[in-house]
CSV table of C-alpha atoms and ligand atoms in Angstrom, one decimal:
chain,number,residue,atom,x,y,z
A,1,MET,CA,130.5,95.0,98.0
A,2,GLN,CA,129.9,96.4,94.5
A,3,ASN,CA,132.7,98.0,92.5
A,4,PHE,CA,132.4,101.8,92.5
A,5,SER,CA,134.0,105.0,91.3
A,6,TYR,CA,133.5,107.8,93.8
A,7,PHE,CA,134.1,111.5,93.0
A,8,ASN,CA,133.0,114.6,94.7
A,9,PRO,CA,134.7,117.8,93.6
A,10,THR,CA,132.7,120.4,95.7
A,11,ARG,CA,134.8,122.5,98.0
A,12,LEU,CA,133.1,122.9,101.3
A,13,ILE,CA,133.9,126.2,103.0
A,14,PHE,CA,132.4,125.9,106.4
A,15,GLY,CA,132.0,128.1,109.4
A,16,LYS,CA,131.3,131.6,110.8
A,17,ASP,CA,131.8,134.4,108.2
A,18,SER,CA,132.7,132.0,105.5
A,19,GLU,CA,131.0,134.3,103.0
A,20,VAL,CA,134.1,136.4,102.9
A,21,ARG,CA,135.6,133.7,100.7
A,22,LEU,CA,133.0,134.3,98.0
A,23,PRO,CA,134.9,136.8,95.8
A,24,GLU,CA,138.1,134.7,95.8
A,25,GLU,CA,136.1,131.6,94.8
A,26,ILE,CA,134.0,133.3,92.1
A,27,LEU,CA,136.9,135.1,90.5
A,28,LYS,CA,138.4,131.7,89.7
A,29,TYR,CA,135.7,131.5,87.0
A,30,SER,CA,134.3,134.9,86.1
A,31,LYS,CA,133.8,138.6,86.9
A,32,ARG,CA,130.1,138.4,86.1
A,33,VAL,CA,127.5,136.2,87.9
A,34,LEU,CA,123.9,135.4,87.8
A,35,LEU,CA,122.8,135.7,91.4
A,36,HIS,CA,119.9,133.2,91.9
A,37,TYR,CA,117.8,133.2,95.0
A,38,GLY,CA,114.4,132.3,96.4
A,39,GLY,CA,111.3,134.1,97.7
A,40,GLY,CA,113.0,136.7,99.8
A,41,SER,CA,114.4,135.1,103.0
A,42,ILE,CA,117.9,136.3,102.1
A,43,LYS,CA,116.7,139.9,101.9
A,44,ARG,CA,115.0,139.7,105.3
A,45,THR,CA,118.0,138.2,107.0
A,46,GLY,CA,120.5,140.6,105.5
A,47,LEU,CA,122.5,137.9,103.7
A,48,TYR,CA,121.6,139.5,100.3
A,49,ASP,CA,123.1,142.9,101.4
A,50,LYS,CA,126.2,141.2,102.8
A,51,ILE,CA,126.8,139.3,99.5
A,52,MET,CA,126.1,142.3,97.3
A,53,LYS,CA,128.6,144.3,99.3
A,54,LEU,CA,131.3,141.6,99.0
A,55,LEU,CA,130.8,141.2,95.3
A,56,SER,CA,130.7,144.9,94.6
A,57,GLU,CA,133.9,145.5,96.5
A,58,ALA,CA,135.5,142.8,94.3
A,59,ASN,CA,134.1,144.5,91.2
A,60,ILE,CA,132.1,141.4,90.3
A,61,GLU,CA,129.1,142.3,88.1
A,62,VAL,CA,125.8,140.9,89.3
A,63,ILE,CA,122.7,140.0,87.3
A,64,GLU,CA,119.9,139.0,89.5
A,65,LEU,CA,117.2,136.3,89.2
A,66,GLY,CA,115.2,135.9,92.4
A,67,GLY,CA,111.9,134.3,93.1
A,68,VAL,CA,112.7,130.6,93.0
A,69,LYS,CA,109.8,128.7,94.6
A,70,PRO,CA,110.2,125.7,96.8
A,71,ASN,CA,109.8,122.7,94.5
A,72,PRO,CA,111.4,124.8,91.6
A,73,VAL,CA,109.8,125.0,88.2
A,74,LEU,CA,110.8,124.8,84.6
A,75,SER,CA,109.6,128.2,83.6
A,76,MET,CA,112.0,129.9,86.0
A,77,VAL,CA,114.9,127.8,84.7
A,78,GLU,CA,114.0,128.8,81.2
A,79,GLU,CA,114.1,132.5,82.2
A,80,GLY,CA,117.5,131.9,83.7
A,81,ILE,CA,118.8,130.2,80.6
A,82,ARG,CA,117.5,133.1,78.5
A,83,ILE,CA,119.4,135.6,80.7
A,84,CYS,CA,122.6,133.6,80.6
A,85,LYS,CA,122.5,133.3,76.9
A,86,GLU,CA,121.6,136.9,76.2
A,87,GLN,CA,123.9,138.5,78.7
A,88,ASN,CA,126.8,136.0,78.3
A,89,VAL,CA,126.8,135.0,81.9
A,90,LYS,CA,129.5,132.5,82.8
A,91,PHE,CA,128.9,131.7,86.5
A,92,ILE,CA,125.8,131.1,88.6
A,93,LEU,CA,125.7,131.8,92.3
A,94,ALA,CA,122.9,130.1,94.1
A,95,VAL,CA,122.0,131.5,97.5
A,96,GLY,CA,119.4,129.4,99.3
A,97,GLY,CA,118.4,125.8,99.6
A,98,GLY,CA,117.8,122.8,97.4
A,99,SER,CA,115.2,124.6,95.3
A,100,VAL,CA,117.5,127.5,94.4
A,101,ILE,CA,120.5,125.2,93.9
A,102,ASP,CA,118.6,122.8,91.7
A,103,SER,CA,117.2,125.6,89.6
A,104,ALA,CA,120.8,127.0,89.2
A,105,LYS,CA,122.1,123.6,88.2
A,106,ALA,CA,119.4,123.3,85.5
A,107,ILE,CA,120.2,126.8,84.2
A,108,ALA,CA,123.9,125.9,84.2
A,109,ALA,CA,123.3,122.8,82.0
A,110,GLY,CA,120.6,124.4,79.8
A,111,ALA,CA,122.6,127.6,79.1
A,112,LEU,CA,125.0,125.6,76.9
A,113,VAL,CA,122.5,123.7,74.7
A,114,GLU,CA,119.9,124.7,72.1
A,115,HIS,CA,117.3,122.1,73.0
A,116,ASN,CA,114.9,122.4,76.0
A,117,VAL,CA,116.6,121.7,79.3
A,118,TRP,CA,113.7,119.4,80.2
A,119,ASP,CA,115.2,116.8,77.9
A,120,PHE,CA,117.9,116.2,80.6
A,121,TYR,CA,115.1,115.3,83.0
A,122,GLN,CA,113.9,112.8,80.4
A,123,GLY,CA,117.2,111.0,80.0
A,124,LYS,CA,119.3,113.1,77.7
A,125,VAL,CA,122.9,113.1,78.8
A,126,VAL,CA,124.6,116.4,80.0
A,127,THR,CA,128.0,117.0,78.3
A,128,ASP,CA,128.8,120.4,79.9
A,129,ALA,CA,127.5,123.1,82.2
A,130,LEU,CA,128.4,126.5,83.5
A,131,PRO,CA,130.1,126.5,86.9
A,132,VAL,CA,127.7,126.9,89.9
A,133,GLY,CA,128.7,128.2,93.4
A,134,VAL,CA,126.5,127.9,96.5
A,135,VAL,CA,125.8,129.9,99.6
A,136,LEU,CA,123.7,127.4,101.6
A,137,THR,CA,120.9,128.7,103.8
A,138,ILE,CA,119.1,125.5,104.8
A,139,PRO,CA,120.5,122.1,105.5
A,140,ALA,CA,118.2,119.6,103.8
A,141,ALA,CA,118.4,118.5,100.2
A,142,GLY,CA,122.2,118.1,100.2
A,143,SER,CA,122.2,119.6,96.7
A,144,GLU,CA,125.1,121.8,97.6
A,145,ALA,CA,127.4,118.8,97.1
A,146,SER,CA,125.3,116.5,94.9
A,147,PRO,CA,125.3,115.9,91.2
A,148,TRP,CA,121.5,116.0,91.1
A,149,SER,CA,118.9,118.6,90.1
A,150,VAL,CA,115.1,118.1,90.8
A,151,LEU,CA,112.6,120.2,88.9
A,152,THR,CA,108.9,120.4,88.3
A,153,LYS,CA,107.5,120.9,84.8
A,154,GLU,CA,104.3,122.9,85.4
A,155,ASP,CA,102.6,121.3,82.4
A,156,GLY,CA,101.5,118.0,83.9
A,157,MET,CA,103.1,118.9,87.3
A,158,LEU,CA,105.8,116.3,86.6
A,159,LYS,CA,108.6,116.4,89.2
A,160,ARG,CA,111.8,114.7,87.8
A,161,SER,CA,115.5,114.7,88.4
A,162,PHE,CA,118.8,114.2,86.5
A,163,GLY,CA,122.3,113.6,87.7
A,164,SER,CA,125.6,114.6,86.1
A,165,GLY,CA,129.1,115.2,87.3
A,166,TYR,CA,129.1,118.5,85.4
A,167,ILE,CA,126.6,120.1,87.8
A,168,PHE,CA,128.4,119.4,91.1
A,169,PRO,CA,128.7,122.9,92.6
A,170,LYS,CA,132.3,124.2,92.5
A,171,PHE,CA,132.1,125.3,96.1
A,172,ALA,CA,129.5,125.6,98.9
A,173,ILE,CA,129.8,128.3,101.5
A,174,MET,CA,128.2,126.8,104.7
A,175,ASN,CA,127.9,129.3,107.5
A,176,PRO,CA,125.6,127.8,110.2
A,177,VAL,CA,124.7,131.3,111.3
A,178,ASN,CA,122.8,131.7,108.0
A,179,THR,CA,120.4,129.0,109.2
A,180,PHE,CA,119.4,130.7,112.4
A,181,SER,CA,116.5,132.4,110.7
A,182,LEU,CA,114.9,129.1,109.5
A,183,PRO,CA,111.3,128.6,110.7
A,184,ASP,CA,111.0,125.5,112.8
A,185,TYR,CA,108.9,123.7,110.2
A,186,GLN,CA,111.7,124.2,107.5
A,187,THR,CA,114.3,123.0,110.0
A,188,SER,CA,112.3,119.9,110.6
A,189,CYS,CA,111.7,119.3,106.9
A,190,GLY,CA,115.4,119.5,106.4
A,191,LEU,CA,116.0,117.0,109.2
A,192,SER,CA,113.6,114.6,107.6
A,193,ASP,CA,115.2,115.0,104.2
A,194,MET,CA,118.7,114.3,105.4
A,195,LEU,CA,117.5,111.3,107.4
A,196,ALA,CA,115.7,110.0,104.2
A,197,HIS,CA,119.0,110.4,102.2
A,198,MET,CA,120.6,108.1,104.8
A,199,PHE,CA,117.8,105.6,104.8
A,200,GLU,CA,117.7,105.4,101.0
A,201,ARG,CA,121.4,104.4,101.2
A,202,TYR,CA,121.2,102.2,104.3
A,203,PHE,CA,118.5,100.0,102.8
A,204,THR,CA,120.3,97.7,100.5
A,205,ASN,CA,120.5,93.9,100.1
A,206,GLU,CA,124.2,94.2,99.4
A,207,LYS,CA,126.2,91.8,101.6
A,208,ASN,CA,129.5,92.8,103.3
A,209,VAL,CA,128.9,96.5,103.6
A,210,VAL,CA,129.5,96.6,107.4
A,211,PHE,CA,131.7,99.6,107.3
A,212,THR,CA,129.2,101.8,105.5
A,213,ASP,CA,126.3,100.3,107.4
A,214,TYR,CA,127.9,101.6,110.6
A,215,LEU,CA,128.7,105.0,109.1
A,216,LEU,CA,125.1,105.3,108.1
A,217,MET,CA,123.7,104.1,111.4
A,218,GLY,CA,125.9,106.5,113.2
A,219,ALA,CA,124.9,109.3,110.9
A,220,ILE,CA,121.2,108.4,111.3
A,221,LYS,CA,121.5,108.2,115.1
A,222,SER,CA,123.2,111.6,115.3
A,223,VAL,CA,120.3,113.3,113.4
A,224,ILE,CA,117.7,111.4,115.6
A,225,GLU,CA,119.5,112.7,118.7
A,226,LEU,CA,120.4,116.2,117.6
A,227,GLY,CA,117.3,117.2,115.7
A,228,PRO,CA,114.9,117.6,118.7
A,229,LYS,CA,117.7,119.3,120.6
A,230,LEU,CA,118.1,121.8,117.8
A,231,LEU,CA,114.4,122.6,117.7
A,232,LYS,CA,114.5,123.4,121.4
A,233,ASP,CA,117.5,125.8,120.9
A,234,THR,CA,117.4,127.0,117.3
A,235,GLN,CA,120.0,129.8,117.9
A,236,ASP,CA,122.7,127.3,119.1
A,237,TYR,CA,125.6,127.6,116.7
A,238,ASP,CA,127.1,124.2,117.5
A,239,LEU,CA,123.8,122.4,116.9
A,240,ARG,CA,123.2,124.3,113.7
A,241,ALA,CA,126.7,123.4,112.6
A,242,GLU,CA,126.3,119.7,113.3
A,243,ILE,CA,123.1,119.5,111.4
A,244,MET,CA,124.5,121.5,108.5
A,245,LEU,CA,127.3,119.1,108.1
A,246,ALA,CA,125.0,116.1,108.5
A,247,GLY,CA,122.8,117.4,105.6
A,248,THR,CA,125.8,117.6,103.3
A,249,TYR,CA,127.3,114.2,104.2
A,250,ALA,CA,123.9,112.5,104.0
A,251,HIS,CA,123.9,113.2,100.2
A,252,ASN,CA,127.4,113.8,99.0
A,253,GLY,CA,127.6,110.2,97.9
A,254,SER,CA,130.3,109.0,100.3
A,255,LEU,CA,127.9,107.0,102.5
A,256,GLY,CA,126.4,105.1,99.5
A,257,VAL,CA,129.5,103.7,97.9
A,258,GLY,CA,129.7,100.0,97.1
A,259,ARG,CA,126.0,99.3,97.4
A,260,ILE,CA,122.8,99.5,95.4
A,261,GLU,CA,120.7,102.2,97.0
A,262,ASP,CA,116.9,102.2,97.2
A,263,TRP,CA,115.3,105.6,96.4
A,264,SER,CA,111.8,104.4,95.9
A,265,SER,CA,110.5,106.6,98.8
A,266,HIS,CA,112.0,109.6,97.1
A,267,ALA,CA,110.3,108.7,93.8
A,268,ILE,CA,107.0,108.3,95.6
A,269,GLU,CA,107.4,111.6,97.5
A,270,HIS,CA,108.2,113.5,94.4
A,271,GLU,CA,104.7,112.6,93.2
A,272,LEU,CA,103.3,114.1,96.4
A,273,SER,CA,105.2,117.4,96.2
A,274,GLY,CA,104.5,117.5,92.4
A,275,TYR,CA,100.8,117.1,93.2
A,276,ASN,CA,100.3,119.7,96.0
A,277,ASP,CA,103.6,121.5,96.6
A,278,VAL,CA,104.1,119.9,100.0
A,279,ALA,CA,107.6,120.5,101.4
A,280,HIS,CA,109.8,117.5,100.3
A,281,GLY,CA,110.8,116.6,103.9
A,282,ALA,CA,107.2,116.6,105.0
A,283,GLY,CA,106.2,114.2,102.2
A,284,LEU,CA,109.1,112.0,103.1
A,285,SER,CA,108.1,111.5,106.7
A,286,ILE,CA,104.8,110.1,105.5
A,287,VAL,CA,106.2,108.0,102.7
A,288,PHE,CA,109.1,106.5,104.7
A,289,LEU,CA,106.9,105.2,107.5
A,290,ALA,CA,104.5,103.6,105.0
A,291,TRP,CA,107.4,102.2,102.9
A,292,MET,CA,109.0,100.6,106.0
A,293,ARG,CA,105.6,99.1,107.1
A,294,TYR,CA,105.2,97.6,103.6
A,295,VAL,CA,108.6,96.2,102.8
A,296,ASN,CA,110.2,95.3,106.1
A,297,LYS,CA,109.4,91.5,105.8
A,298,ASP,CA,111.6,91.3,102.7
A,299,ASN,CA,114.8,91.7,104.6
A,300,ILE,CA,113.8,92.1,108.2
A,301,LYS,CA,117.4,91.8,109.6
A,302,LYS,CA,118.3,95.1,107.9
A,303,PHE,CA,115.5,96.7,109.9
A,304,THR,CA,116.3,95.0,113.2
A,305,GLN,CA,120.0,96.0,112.9
A,306,LEU,CA,119.0,99.6,112.4
A,307,PHE,CA,116.4,99.9,115.1
A,308,THR,CA,118.4,98.2,117.8
A,309,GLN,CA,121.2,100.6,117.0
A,310,ILE,CA,119.4,103.9,116.6
A,311,PHE,CA,116.7,103.4,119.2
A,312,SER,CA,118.6,101.1,121.6
A,313,ILE,CA,115.8,98.5,121.3
A,314,ASP,CA,116.4,95.3,123.2
A,315,PRO,CA,117.8,92.8,120.6
A,316,SER,CA,116.4,89.8,122.5
A,317,MET,CA,112.9,90.7,121.4
A,318,SER,CA,111.5,89.0,118.2
A,319,ASP,CA,112.3,90.6,114.9
A,320,GLU,CA,108.7,91.5,114.3
A,321,GLU,CA,108.5,93.2,117.7
A,322,ILE,CA,111.7,95.1,117.1
A,323,VAL,CA,110.4,96.4,113.7
A,324,LEU,CA,107.0,97.4,115.0
A,325,MET,CA,108.6,99.2,117.9
A,326,GLY,CA,111.2,100.8,115.7
A,327,ILE,CA,108.7,102.2,113.2
A,328,ASN,CA,106.5,103.4,116.0
A,329,LYS,CA,109.5,105.2,117.6
A,330,LEU,CA,110.4,106.8,114.2
A,331,GLU,CA,106.8,108.0,113.9
A,332,GLU,CA,106.9,109.5,117.4
A,333,TRP,CA,110.2,111.2,116.4
A,334,TYR,CA,108.6,112.8,113.3
A,335,LYS,CA,105.7,113.9,115.4
A,336,GLU,CA,108.0,115.4,118.0
A,337,ILE,CA,109.6,117.6,115.4
A,338,GLY,CA,106.2,118.6,114.0
A,339,LEU,CA,106.0,116.7,110.8
A,340,PRO,CA,103.0,114.9,109.3
A,341,THR,CA,102.9,111.1,109.3
A,342,ARG,CA,99.7,110.6,107.3
A,343,LEU,CA,98.5,111.7,103.8
A,344,SER,CA,95.3,113.1,105.4
A,345,GLU,CA,97.5,115.8,107.1
A,346,ILE,CA,98.8,117.1,103.8
A,347,ASP,CA,95.5,117.0,101.8
A,348,VAL,CA,96.3,114.1,99.6
A,349,PRO,CA,92.9,112.2,99.3
A,350,GLU,CA,92.5,108.5,98.6
A,351,LYS,CA,90.9,109.2,95.3
A,352,VAL,CA,94.2,110.5,93.7
A,353,ILE,CA,96.4,107.6,94.9
A,354,ASP,CA,95.9,105.6,91.7
A,355,SER,CA,96.9,108.5,89.4
A,356,LEU,CA,99.9,109.4,91.6
A,357,ALA,CA,101.2,105.8,91.4
A,358,LYS,CA,100.6,105.6,87.6
A,359,LYS,CA,102.6,108.9,87.2
A,360,CYS,CA,105.4,107.7,89.4
A,361,VAL,CA,106.3,104.9,86.9
A,362,HIS,CA,104.8,105.9,83.6
A,363,ASP,CA,107.8,107.6,81.9
A,364,ARG,CA,110.5,105.4,83.3
A,365,PRO,CA,112.4,103.0,81.0
A,366,ASN,CA,111.1,100.1,83.3
A,367,PRO,CA,107.8,100.6,85.2
A,368,VAL,CA,109.5,99.8,88.5
A,369,ILE,CA,111.3,101.7,91.3
A,370,GLY,CA,113.5,100.7,94.2
A,371,GLY,CA,116.9,99.1,94.7
A,372,PHE,CA,116.1,97.4,98.0
A,373,LYS,CA,112.7,96.1,97.0
A,374,GLU,CA,111.4,96.5,93.5
A,375,LEU,CA,108.0,98.3,93.5
A,376,TYR,CA,105.5,98.2,90.7
A,377,GLU,CA,102.5,100.5,90.3
A,378,SER,CA,100.3,98.2,92.4
A,379,ASP,CA,102.9,98.3,95.3
A,380,ILE,CA,103.0,102.1,95.1
A,381,ILE,CA,99.2,102.2,95.4
A,382,ASN,CA,99.5,99.8,98.5
A,383,ILE,CA,102.2,102.0,100.1
A,384,LEU,CA,100.1,105.1,99.6
A,385,LYS,CA,97.1,103.4,101.1
A,386,VAL,CA,99.2,102.4,104.2
A,387,ALA,CA,100.0,106.1,104.5
A,388,LEU,CA,96.3,107.2,104.5
B,1,LIG,O1,112.5,131.0,99.1
B,1,LIG,P1,113.0,131.6,100.4
B,1,LIG,O2,112.4,132.9,100.7
B,1,LIG,O3,114.5,131.7,100.5
B,1,LIG,O4,112.5,130.6,101.6
B,1,LIG,C1,112.9,129.3,101.6
B,1,LIG,C2,111.8,128.3,101.3
B,1,LIG,O5,110.5,128.9,101.5
B,1,LIG,C3,113.1,128.9,103.1
B,1,LIG,N1,114.4,129.2,103.6
B,1,LIG,C4,115.6,128.7,103.1
B,1,LIG,N2,116.6,129.2,103.9
B,1,LIG,C5,116.1,130.0,104.8
B,1,LIG,C6,114.7,130.0,104.6
B,1,LIG,N3,113.9,130.8,105.4
B,1,LIG,C7,114.5,131.5,106.4
B,1,LIG,N4,115.8,131.5,106.7
B,1,LIG,C8,116.6,130.7,105.9
B,1,LIG,N5,117.9,130.7,106.2
B,1,LIG,O6,112.9,127.6,103.2
B,1,LIG,C9,112.0,127.2,102.2
B,1,LIG,C10,112.4,125.9,101.6
B,1,LIG,O7,113.6,126.1,100.8
B,1,LIG,P2,114.0,124.9,99.7
B,1,LIG,O8,115.2,125.4,99.0
B,1,LIG,O9,112.8,124.5,98.9
B,1,LIG,O10,114.3,123.7,100.7
B,1,LIG,P3,115.2,122.4,100.5
B,1,LIG,O11,116.6,122.7,100.7
B,1,LIG,O12,114.5,121.4,101.3
B,1,LIG,O13,115.0,122.0,98.9
B,1,LIG,C11,113.9,121.3,98.5
B,1,LIG,C12,114.0,120.9,97.0
B,1,LIG,O14,115.2,120.1,96.8
B,1,LIG,C13,114.8,118.9,96.1
B,1,LIG,C14,113.4,118.7,96.6
B,1,LIG,O15,112.7,117.7,95.8
B,1,LIG,C15,112.8,120.0,96.6
B,1,LIG,O16,112.4,120.4,95.3
B,1,LIG,N6,115.8,117.9,96.3
B,1,LIG,C16,117.0,118.0,95.7
B,1,LIG,C17,118.0,117.1,95.8
B,1,LIG,C18,119.3,117.2,95.1
B,1,LIG,N7,119.4,118.2,94.2
B,1,LIG,O17,120.3,116.5,95.3
B,1,LIG,C19,117.8,115.9,96.6
B,1,LIG,C20,116.7,115.9,97.5
B,1,LIG,O18,116.3,114.6,97.7
B,1,LIG,C21,115.5,116.7,97.0
B,1,LIG,O19,114.7,115.9,96.2
B,2,LIG,ZN1,115.5,114.2,99.5
C-alpha cells in the first residue's frame, strides 16, 4: 500500500428537509451570497423558492447567477468572478449538480486572484478560495465533496480540471427528495459517473489493498443492484437516498487511499463531452467498456476478481471467459439503464478520433494518461476505435 494523507472537510447534511440548515451554515461565513444555479430545474421544482424564503428569513442577501450549462464553461465563471469582485461577495452557494458546483468552485478560486482563472486548469497552484456551500440536486459527479473542478474553455473546446484542498465545499445539503424530479436519463448518467469513479479507483496495480478493493467492489455491486431498481421506482425515497450517498462516497477520496488510481477513461471522456456536449456519464459508459476491452490483458486478475464478485460469475471459468462475460454483462447493464455503449450513438464519427486523441494528451506535462495502464496517443486512438 502507498503512503497517503487523507483529508475531507466537507460536512454532509443529509436527509429530508435538510435545507433548513442552510442559513445556519451560511452565516458561519457571510450574510451575503452569490446564488449559483443551472438552467432552471430548481425553479420548476420549487427548490429555488424554498431556498430564497429560508435565506430571506435569515436576512441573508442574495445575488443571483443562474444559467450554468451542463459541461460548464469559462465565460460563465468569468462573469461570476466579476460579480464577486465588484459586489464584494464572500460566499458562493451552488444549487445543482456537478456543473453548477464546479463553476462555483472556479469562481471561488478566481475571485481572489488577478490572473485568468483558466491558469489553474493549466497547472497554476491555488493558494486560497472563497468558501462554497452546496445544495445537491443530482447524485453523479461527486463534486459536492471533492477537491476538483472541471471546466470547458469555449475557445478550442478544451475541457480540463484542477484540484485543490481550498475548493472542497464547506458543506453539502443532500436531501434525496430534491432528486425525485430528475429525468431518467440524468439519473442514469449519474449512476454511470459514480460507477466510473469507483472503477477509476479500483483499477490499480498496487498490491496489498484488499481492504479498499473490497470496499470498492461492495460499492460497485450496490450501484449495479440498486440502479435499475431506482429507475423502476424513481419516487422511492430510500432508493434515492442510497444512490445519493453512493455518489458522494464514490468520489470523496476515501475509497482511493493508498493506491495509484487510473483516470484515463475520464480523460478520454472529457474529450467526448468537450467535443459535442454529451452528458459526462453517457460518455463514460462508452469509454469504460472500450477501455476494459483494450487493457484487461495487462492485469487480468484485477478484472476476474471484480467480475466474479459483482456479477457472481463462476470463478472456475477461464480468466478470458470471465472477462468477456463480465464486460458483456456490464454492457447489458448500461443498456438496461438507457445509456449508450458505442460512439455512433452519440454522433462522434470515426474521422474525429485522431484529433480527440491528440487533444487528450497535447497540453499535459507528459503525453501519457492512466495509472493502471499508461496510454499514449496511439492507445487512445485504439480505444476510441474499439468504441465505434
Ligand atoms: O441545469 P438544470 O436546469 O438544473 O438541469 C440539470 C442539467 O440539465 C439537470 N438536473 C440537475 N438536478 C436536477 C435536474 N433536473 C431535474 N431535477 C433535478 N433535481 O441535470 C442536468 C445535468 O446536470 P449536471 O450538473 O451537468 O450533472 P452532473 O452532476 O453529472 O455534472 C456533470 C459535470 O461534472 C463534471 C463533469 O465533467 C461535468 O462537467 N465532473 C466533475 C467532477 C468533480 N468536480 O469532482 C468529477 C466528475 O468526474 C466529472 O468530471
Ligand atoms: Zn466523472
